[in-house]
């Protein structure tokens, strides 16, 4: 029990430190600092792609539907987008969040590309919303697995993230760099606290709708 308490406290401190490091580069959690927006589309066929973790999660306890999944559904419902969930072949631990993020940390350190189940053909889509949790200030490695399977020529990519204090954490720039292709536009990202997604969905939905309207999407 003491060991688990100490580990949980350490995770909380890591989250606080991650938030502090992000604050210097972003005045709010929704700011996107990437400039590849010249060819951004708001009309066309849309797809929401997301990775989300269920089970025990920091600050929200054991959840049946992941934080990012909740926001992904809100975006899809508001825009009429299709949906695809990124599911790793080897799932992350559900009963111990500390164990889960330790695996995520090791994957980050080794720049791993975990295998994923299935795929979706993005060729017929113009706009792709790409969602994930902020793990150690990084996009989960399984999301890179998905990204690197595809050619992003002419696509508009719009990131969204769930977190517990660290916001986008610069992951929008990493998404922009990872989505290779000609004329790729990256829209302003959205960051939503996981606790808000789970426990105050009216506020989360309002944030999603305001963000979409700010980007020029009609719904």
PDB file of C-alpha atoms in Angstrom:
ATOM      1  CA  UNK A   1       0.000   0.000   0.000  1.00  0.00           C
ATOM      2  CA  UNK A   2       2.806   2.433   0.938  1.00  0.00           C
ATOM      3  CA  UNK A   3       4.695   1.565  -2.250  1.00  0.00           C
ATOM      4  CA  UNK A   4       1.613   2.213  -4.380  1.00  0.00           C
ATOM      5  CA  UNK A   5       0.969   5.529  -2.573  1.00  0.00           C
ATOM      6  CA  UNK A   6       4.566   6.656  -3.150  1.00  0.00           C
ATOM      7  CA  UNK A   7       4.381   5.667  -6.811  1.00  0.00           C
ATOM      8  CA  UNK A   8       1.102   7.542  -7.290  1.00  0.00           C
ATOM      9  CA  UNK A   9       2.613  10.627  -5.642  1.00  0.00           C
ATOM     10  CA  UNK A  10       5.569  10.403  -8.006  1.00  0.00           C
ATOM     11  CA  UNK A  11       3.228  10.265 -11.019  1.00  0.00           C
ATOM     12  CA  UNK A  12       1.414  13.359  -9.755  1.00  0.00           C
ATOM     13  CA  UNK A  13       4.703  15.217  -9.396  1.00  0.00           C
ATOM     14  CA  UNK A  14       5.700  14.206 -12.939  1.00  0.00           C
ATOM     15  CA  UNK A  15       2.412  15.572 -14.247  1.00  0.00           C
ATOM     16  CA  UNK A  16       2.992  18.878 -12.447  1.00  0.00           C
ATOM     17  CA  UNK A  17       6.514  19.152 -13.828  1.00  0.00           C
ATOM     18  CA  UNK A  18       5.278  18.385 -17.326  1.00  0.00           C
ATOM     19  CA  UNK A  19       2.691  21.140 -16.979  1.00  0.00           C
ATOM     20  CA  UNK A  20       5.314  23.623 -15.870  1.00  0.00           C
ATOM     21  CA  UNK A  21       7.533  22.843 -18.835  1.00  0.00           C
ATOM     22  CA  UNK A  22       4.628  23.369 -21.225  1.00  0.00           C
ATOM     23  CA  UNK A  23       3.567  26.694 -19.740  1.00  0.00           C
ATOM     24  CA  UNK A  24       6.574  28.517 -21.143  1.00  0.00           C
ATOM     25  CA  UNK A  25       5.674  27.617 -24.728  1.00  0.00           C
ATOM     26  CA  UNK A  26       1.901  28.015 -24.594  1.00  0.00           C
ATOM     27  CA  UNK A  27      -0.335  30.580 -22.960  1.00  0.00           C
ATOM     28  CA  UNK A  28      -3.276  28.153 -22.930  1.00  0.00           C
ATOM     29  CA  UNK A  29      -3.763  24.434 -23.456  1.00  0.00           C
ATOM     30  CA  UNK A  30      -5.465  24.865 -26.842  1.00  0.00           C
ATOM     31  CA  UNK A  31      -2.635  26.776 -28.528  1.00  0.00           C
ATOM     32  CA  UNK A  32      -1.061  25.233 -31.617  1.00  0.00           C
ATOM     33  CA  UNK A  33       2.336  26.709 -32.483  1.00  0.00           C
ATOM     34  CA  UNK A  34       2.736  24.928 -35.807  1.00  0.00           C
ATOM     35  CA  UNK A  35       2.475  27.190 -38.855  1.00  0.00           C
ATOM     36  CA  UNK A  36       1.492  24.605 -41.519  1.00  0.00           C
ATOM     37  CA  UNK A  37      -2.059  25.946 -41.823  1.00  0.00           C
ATOM     38  CA  UNK A  38      -2.064  27.576 -45.270  1.00  0.00           C
ATOM     39  CA  UNK A  39      -4.015  24.784 -47.004  1.00  0.00           C
ATOM     40  CA  UNK A  40      -6.264  23.822 -44.112  1.00  0.00           C
ATOM     41  CA  UNK A  41      -9.660  22.492 -45.191  1.00  0.00           C
ATOM     42  CA  UNK A  42     -12.956  22.675 -43.313  1.00  0.00           C
ATOM     43  CA  UNK A  43     -15.060  21.126 -46.089  1.00  0.00           C
ATOM     44  CA  UNK A  44     -14.725  17.542 -47.219  1.00  0.00           C
ATOM     45  CA  UNK A  45     -14.940  13.998 -45.895  1.00  0.00           C
ATOM     46  CA  UNK A  46     -13.890  13.749 -42.261  1.00  0.00           C
ATOM     47  CA  UNK A  47     -12.399  11.023 -40.082  1.00  0.00           C
ATOM     48  CA  UNK A  48     -11.696  10.894 -36.357  1.00  0.00           C
ATOM     49  CA  UNK A  49      -8.771   8.617 -35.476  1.00  0.00           C
ATOM     50  CA  UNK A  50      -7.956   8.120 -31.812  1.00  0.00           C
ATOM     51  CA  UNK A  51      -6.127   6.050 -29.242  1.00  0.00           C
ATOM     52  CA  UNK A  52      -7.664   5.909 -25.770  1.00  0.00           C
ATOM     53  CA  UNK A  53      -6.841   4.015 -22.581  1.00  0.00           C
ATOM     54  CA  UNK A  54      -9.473   2.328 -20.425  1.00  0.00           C
ATOM     55  CA  UNK A  55      -9.117   0.817 -16.964  1.00  0.00           C
ATOM     56  CA  UNK A  56      -7.324   2.689 -14.206  1.00  0.00           C
ATOM     57  CA  UNK A  57      -6.336   6.215 -15.212  1.00  0.00           C
ATOM     58  CA  UNK A  58      -4.718   9.018 -13.257  1.00  0.00           C
ATOM     59  CA  UNK A  59      -7.162  11.341 -11.452  1.00  0.00           C
ATOM     60  CA  UNK A  60     -10.332   9.602 -12.701  1.00  0.00           C
ATOM     61  CA  UNK A  61     -10.047   6.085 -11.285  1.00  0.00           C
ATOM     62  CA  UNK A  62     -11.191   3.011 -13.198  1.00  0.00           C
ATOM     63  CA  UNK A  63     -13.045   3.953 -16.383  1.00  0.00           C
ATOM     64  CA  UNK A  64     -14.947   1.873 -18.917  1.00  0.00           C
ATOM     65  CA  UNK A  65     -14.652   4.454 -21.705  1.00  0.00           C
ATOM     66  CA  UNK A  66     -11.376   6.288 -22.208  1.00  0.00           C
ATOM     67  CA  UNK A  67     -11.045  10.061 -21.831  1.00  0.00           C
ATOM     68  CA  UNK A  68      -9.878  10.531 -25.417  1.00  0.00           C
ATOM     69  CA  UNK A  69     -12.645   8.239 -26.703  1.00  0.00           C
ATOM     70  CA  UNK A  70     -15.250  10.520 -25.126  1.00  0.00           C
ATOM     71  CA  UNK A  71     -13.826  13.598 -26.861  1.00  0.00           C
ATOM     72  CA  UNK A  72     -13.448  11.681 -30.139  1.00  0.00           C
ATOM     73  CA  UNK A  73     -17.151  10.809 -30.098  1.00  0.00           C
ATOM     74  CA  UNK A  74     -18.082  14.435 -29.415  1.00  0.00           C
ATOM     75  CA  UNK A  75     -16.024  15.597 -32.402  1.00  0.00           C
ATOM     76  CA  UNK A  76     -17.446  12.888 -34.683  1.00  0.00           C
ATOM     77  CA  UNK A  77     -21.021  13.633 -33.617  1.00  0.00           C
ATOM     78  CA  UNK A  78     -20.538  17.376 -34.195  1.00  0.00           C
ATOM     79  CA  UNK A  79     -18.890  17.049 -37.617  1.00  0.00           C
ATOM     80  CA  UNK A  80     -20.443  13.876 -39.032  1.00  0.00           C
ATOM     81  CA  UNK A  81     -17.020  12.262 -39.230  1.00  0.00           C
ATOM     82  CA  UNK A  82     -16.304   8.549 -39.490  1.00  0.00           C
ATOM     83  CA  UNK A  83     -14.330   6.972 -36.642  1.00  0.00           C
ATOM     84  CA  UNK A  84     -11.369   4.647 -36.255  1.00  0.00           C
ATOM     85  CA  UNK A  85      -9.897   3.558 -32.935  1.00  0.00           C
ATOM     86  CA  UNK A  86      -6.203   2.705 -32.737  1.00  0.00           C
ATOM     87  CA  UNK A  87      -5.960  -0.508 -30.704  1.00  0.00           C
ATOM     88  CA  UNK A  88      -2.516  -1.963 -29.867  1.00  0.00           C
ATOM     89  CA  UNK A  89      -2.151  -5.699 -30.444  1.00  0.00           C
ATOM     90  CA  UNK A  90      -0.709  -5.947 -26.937  1.00  0.00           C
ATOM     91  CA  UNK A  91      -2.967  -3.861 -24.740  1.00  0.00           C
ATOM     92  CA  UNK A  92      -1.626  -1.668 -21.978  1.00  0.00           C
ATOM     93  CA  UNK A  93      -2.316  -2.806 -18.384  1.00  0.00           C
ATOM     94  CA  UNK A  94      -5.779  -1.837 -17.189  1.00  0.00           C
ATOM     95  CA  UNK A  95      -5.584  -2.581 -13.461  1.00  0.00           C
ATOM     96  CA  UNK A  96      -2.501  -0.522 -12.590  1.00  0.00           C
ATOM     97  CA  UNK A  97      -1.990   2.863 -14.244  1.00  0.00           C
ATOM     98  CA  UNK A  98       1.542   3.146 -12.889  1.00  0.00           C
ATOM     99  CA  UNK A  99       2.464  -0.049 -14.713  1.00  0.00           C
ATOM    100  CA  UNK A 100       0.798   1.276 -17.864  1.00  0.00           C
ATOM    101  CA  UNK A 101       2.754   4.517 -17.973  1.00  0.00           C
ATOM    102  CA  UNK A 102       6.011   2.760 -17.135  1.00  0.00           C
ATOM    103  CA  UNK A 103       5.535   0.697 -20.285  1.00  0.00           C
ATOM    104  CA  UNK A 104       4.697   3.886 -22.181  1.00  0.00           C
ATOM    105  CA  UNK A 105       7.876   5.491 -20.827  1.00  0.00           C
ATOM    106  CA  UNK A 106      10.037   2.585 -21.996  1.00  0.00           C
ATOM    107  CA  UNK A 107       8.391   2.699 -25.443  1.00  0.00           C
ATOM    108  CA  UNK A 108       9.137   6.419 -25.644  1.00  0.00           C
ATOM    109  CA  UNK A 109      12.767   5.919 -24.640  1.00  0.00           C
ATOM    110  CA  UNK A 110      13.278   3.209 -27.264  1.00  0.00           C
ATOM    111  CA  UNK A 111      11.187   5.014 -29.921  1.00  0.00           C
ATOM    112  CA  UNK A 112       9.146   1.830 -30.262  1.00  0.00           C
ATOM    113  CA  UNK A 113       6.398   1.250 -32.811  1.00  0.00           C
ATOM    114  CA  UNK A 114       3.932  -1.164 -31.175  1.00  0.00           C
ATOM    115  CA  UNK A 115       1.857  -3.236 -33.574  1.00  0.00           C
ATOM    116  CA  UNK A 116      -1.796  -2.224 -33.891  1.00  0.00           C
ATOM    117  CA  UNK A 117      -4.959  -4.081 -34.849  1.00  0.00           C
ATOM    118  CA  UNK A 118      -6.507  -3.280 -38.202  1.00  0.00           C
ATOM    119  CA  UNK A 119      -6.272  -0.085 -40.198  1.00  0.00           C
ATOM    120  CA  UNK A 120      -8.366   2.413 -42.145  1.00  0.00           C
ATOM    121  CA  UNK A 121      -7.748   3.752 -45.639  1.00  0.00           C
ATOM    122  CA  UNK A 122      -7.319   7.511 -45.192  1.00  0.00           C
ATOM    123  CA  UNK A 123      -7.002   8.180 -48.925  1.00  0.00           C
ATOM    124  CA  UNK A 124     -10.664   9.152 -49.306  1.00  0.00           C
ATOM    125  CA  UNK A 125     -10.648  11.605 -46.382  1.00  0.00           C
ATOM    126  CA  UNK A 126      -9.832  15.292 -46.563  1.00  0.00           C
ATOM    127  CA  UNK A 127      -9.801  16.138 -42.842  1.00  0.00           C
ATOM    128  CA  UNK A 128      -8.495  13.845 -40.114  1.00  0.00           C
ATOM    129  CA  UNK A 129      -8.861  14.619 -36.418  1.00  0.00           C
ATOM    130  CA  UNK A 130      -6.156  12.734 -34.520  1.00  0.00           C
ATOM    131  CA  UNK A 131      -6.602  12.123 -30.784  1.00  0.00           C
ATOM    132  CA  UNK A 132      -4.490  10.632 -27.991  1.00  0.00           C
ATOM    133  CA  UNK A 133      -3.592  11.039 -24.295  1.00  0.00           C
ATOM    134  CA  UNK A 134      -0.499  12.981 -23.276  1.00  0.00           C
ATOM    135  CA  UNK A 135       1.895  10.366 -21.926  1.00  0.00           C
ATOM    136  CA  UNK A 136       5.216  11.714 -20.644  1.00  0.00           C
ATOM    137  CA  UNK A 137       4.862  14.819 -22.822  1.00  0.00           C
ATOM    138  CA  UNK A 138       4.705  12.635 -25.926  1.00  0.00           C
ATOM    139  CA  UNK A 139       2.288  11.123 -28.402  1.00  0.00           C
ATOM    140  CA  UNK A 140       1.804   7.424 -27.502  1.00  0.00           C
ATOM    141  CA  UNK A 141       4.047   5.315 -29.691  1.00  0.00           C
ATOM    142  CA  UNK A 142       1.166   3.272 -31.116  1.00  0.00           C
ATOM    143  CA  UNK A 143      -0.187   6.493 -32.669  1.00  0.00           C
ATOM    144  CA  UNK A 144       3.098   6.906 -34.547  1.00  0.00           C
ATOM    145  CA  UNK A 145       2.638   3.327 -35.769  1.00  0.00           C
ATOM    146  CA  UNK A 146      -0.635   4.410 -37.368  1.00  0.00           C
ATOM    147  CA  UNK A 147       0.754   7.673 -38.745  1.00  0.00           C
ATOM    148  CA  UNK A 148       3.723   5.989 -40.414  1.00  0.00           C
ATOM    149  CA  UNK A 149       1.469   3.531 -42.253  1.00  0.00           C
ATOM    150  CA  UNK A 150      -0.013   6.347 -44.351  1.00  0.00           C
ATOM    151  CA  UNK A 151       0.674   9.052 -46.904  1.00  0.00           C
ATOM    152  CA  UNK A 152      -0.706  12.377 -45.695  1.00  0.00           C
ATOM    153  CA  UNK A 153      -0.504  14.248 -49.012  1.00  0.00           C
ATOM    154  CA  UNK A 154      -3.066  17.038 -49.150  1.00  0.00           C
ATOM    155  CA  UNK A 155      -4.668  16.185 -45.809  1.00  0.00           C
ATOM    156  CA  UNK A 156      -5.734  18.530 -43.061  1.00  0.00           C
ATOM    157  CA  UNK A 157      -4.686  16.998 -39.726  1.00  0.00           C
ATOM    158  CA  UNK A 158      -6.133  18.382 -36.506  1.00  0.00           C
ATOM    159  CA  UNK A 159      -4.814  17.008 -33.192  1.00  0.00           C
ATOM    160  CA  UNK A 160      -6.745  16.712 -29.949  1.00  0.00           C
ATOM    161  CA  UNK A 161      -5.476  15.477 -26.617  1.00  0.00           C
ATOM    162  CA  UNK A 162      -6.575  14.557 -23.110  1.00  0.00           C
ATOM    163  CA  UNK A 163      -4.311  15.276 -20.160  1.00  0.00           C
ATOM    164  CA  UNK A 164      -4.199  16.011 -16.437  1.00  0.00           C
ATOM    165  CA  UNK A 165      -2.308  19.292 -16.417  1.00  0.00           C
ATOM    166  CA  UNK A 166       0.245  19.223 -19.242  1.00  0.00           C
ATOM    167  CA  UNK A 167      -2.001  20.385 -22.094  1.00  0.00           C
ATOM    168  CA  UNK A 168      -0.797  19.832 -25.651  1.00  0.00           C
ATOM    169  CA  UNK A 169       2.781  19.683 -24.359  1.00  0.00           C
ATOM    170  CA  UNK A 170       4.197  20.367 -27.836  1.00  0.00           C
ATOM    171  CA  UNK A 171       2.733  17.146 -29.222  1.00  0.00           C
ATOM    172  CA  UNK A 172       0.980  19.117 -31.980  1.00  0.00           C
ATOM    173  CA  UNK A 173       4.389  19.955 -33.443  1.00  0.00           C
ATOM    174  CA  UNK A 174       5.388  16.292 -33.233  1.00  0.00           C
ATOM    175  CA  UNK A 175       2.216  15.308 -35.094  1.00  0.00           C
ATOM    176  CA  UNK A 176       2.997  17.910 -37.770  1.00  0.00           C
ATOM    177  CA  UNK A 177       6.498  16.501 -38.201  1.00  0.00           C
ATOM    178  CA  UNK A 178       5.298  12.890 -38.279  1.00  0.00           C
ATOM    179  CA  UNK A 179       2.541  13.341 -40.894  1.00  0.00           C
ATOM    180  CA  UNK A 180       4.707  13.229 -44.007  1.00  0.00           C
ATOM    181  CA  UNK A 181       3.348  14.361 -47.348  1.00  0.00           C
ATOM    182  CA  UNK A 182       2.952  17.293 -49.697  1.00  0.00           C
ATOM    183  CA  UNK A 183       0.637  20.151 -48.711  1.00  0.00           C
ATOM    184  CA  UNK A 184      -0.183  18.760 -45.271  1.00  0.00           C
ATOM    185  CA  UNK A 185      -1.999  21.355 -43.161  1.00  0.00           C
ATOM    186  CA  UNK A 186      -2.119  21.067 -39.370  1.00  0.00           C
ATOM    187  CA  UNK A 187      -4.974  22.827 -37.578  1.00  0.00           C
ATOM    188  CA  UNK A 188      -5.077  24.289 -34.097  1.00  0.00           C
ATOM    189  CA  UNK A 189      -5.284  21.503 -31.545  1.00  0.00           C
ATOM    190  CA  UNK A 190      -7.629  20.992 -28.621  1.00  0.00           C
ATOM    191  CA  UNK A 191      -6.572  19.921 -25.130  1.00  0.00           C
ATOM    192  CA  UNK A 192      -9.198  18.686 -22.651  1.00  0.00           C
ATOM    193  CA  UNK A 193      -8.505  17.564 -19.099  1.00  0.00           C
ATOM    194  CA  UNK A 194      -9.395  13.904 -18.690  1.00  0.00           C
ATOM    195  CA  UNK A 195     -11.305  14.589 -15.482  1.00  0.00           C
ATOM    196  CA  UNK A 196     -13.485  17.092 -17.340  1.00  0.00           C
ATOM    197  CA  UNK A 197     -14.128  14.575 -20.128  1.00  0.00           C
ATOM    198  CA  UNK A 198     -15.220  11.976 -17.572  1.00  0.00           C
ATOM    199  CA  UNK A 199     -17.047  14.055 -14.980  1.00  0.00           C
ATOM    200  CA  UNK A 200     -18.193  17.279 -16.659  1.00  0.00           C
ATOM    201  CA  UNK A 201     -19.168  16.318 -20.172  1.00  0.00           C
ATOM    202  CA  UNK A 202     -21.361  19.395 -20.688  1.00  0.00           C
ATOM    203  CA  UNK A 203     -18.268  21.585 -20.283  1.00  0.00           C
ATOM    204  CA  UNK A 204     -16.182  19.258 -22.443  1.00  0.00           C
ATOM    205  CA  UNK A 205     -18.794  19.346 -25.207  1.00  0.00           C
ATOM    206  CA  UNK A 206     -18.969  23.151 -25.048  1.00  0.00           C
ATOM    207  CA  UNK A 207     -15.173  23.308 -25.374  1.00  0.00           C
ATOM    208  CA  UNK A 208     -15.275  20.960 -28.364  1.00  0.00           C
ATOM    209  CA  UNK A 209     -18.000  22.955 -30.104  1.00  0.00           C
ATOM    210  CA  UNK A 210     -16.279  26.297 -29.473  1.00  0.00           C
ATOM    211  CA  UNK A 211     -13.027  24.884 -30.827  1.00  0.00           C
ATOM    212  CA  UNK A 212     -14.685  23.544 -33.963  1.00  0.00           C
ATOM    213  CA  UNK A 213     -16.442  26.851 -34.563  1.00  0.00           C
ATOM    214  CA  UNK A 214     -13.160  28.701 -34.106  1.00  0.00           C
ATOM    215  CA  UNK A 215     -11.601  26.492 -36.774  1.00  0.00           C
ATOM    216  CA  UNK A 216     -14.482  27.238 -39.152  1.00  0.00           C
ATOM    217  CA  UNK A 217     -16.409  23.963 -38.969  1.00  0.00           C
ATOM    218  CA  UNK A 218     -20.178  24.102 -39.274  1.00  0.00           C
ATOM    219  CA  UNK A 219     -22.238  21.715 -37.186  1.00  0.00           C
TER     220      UNK A 219
END
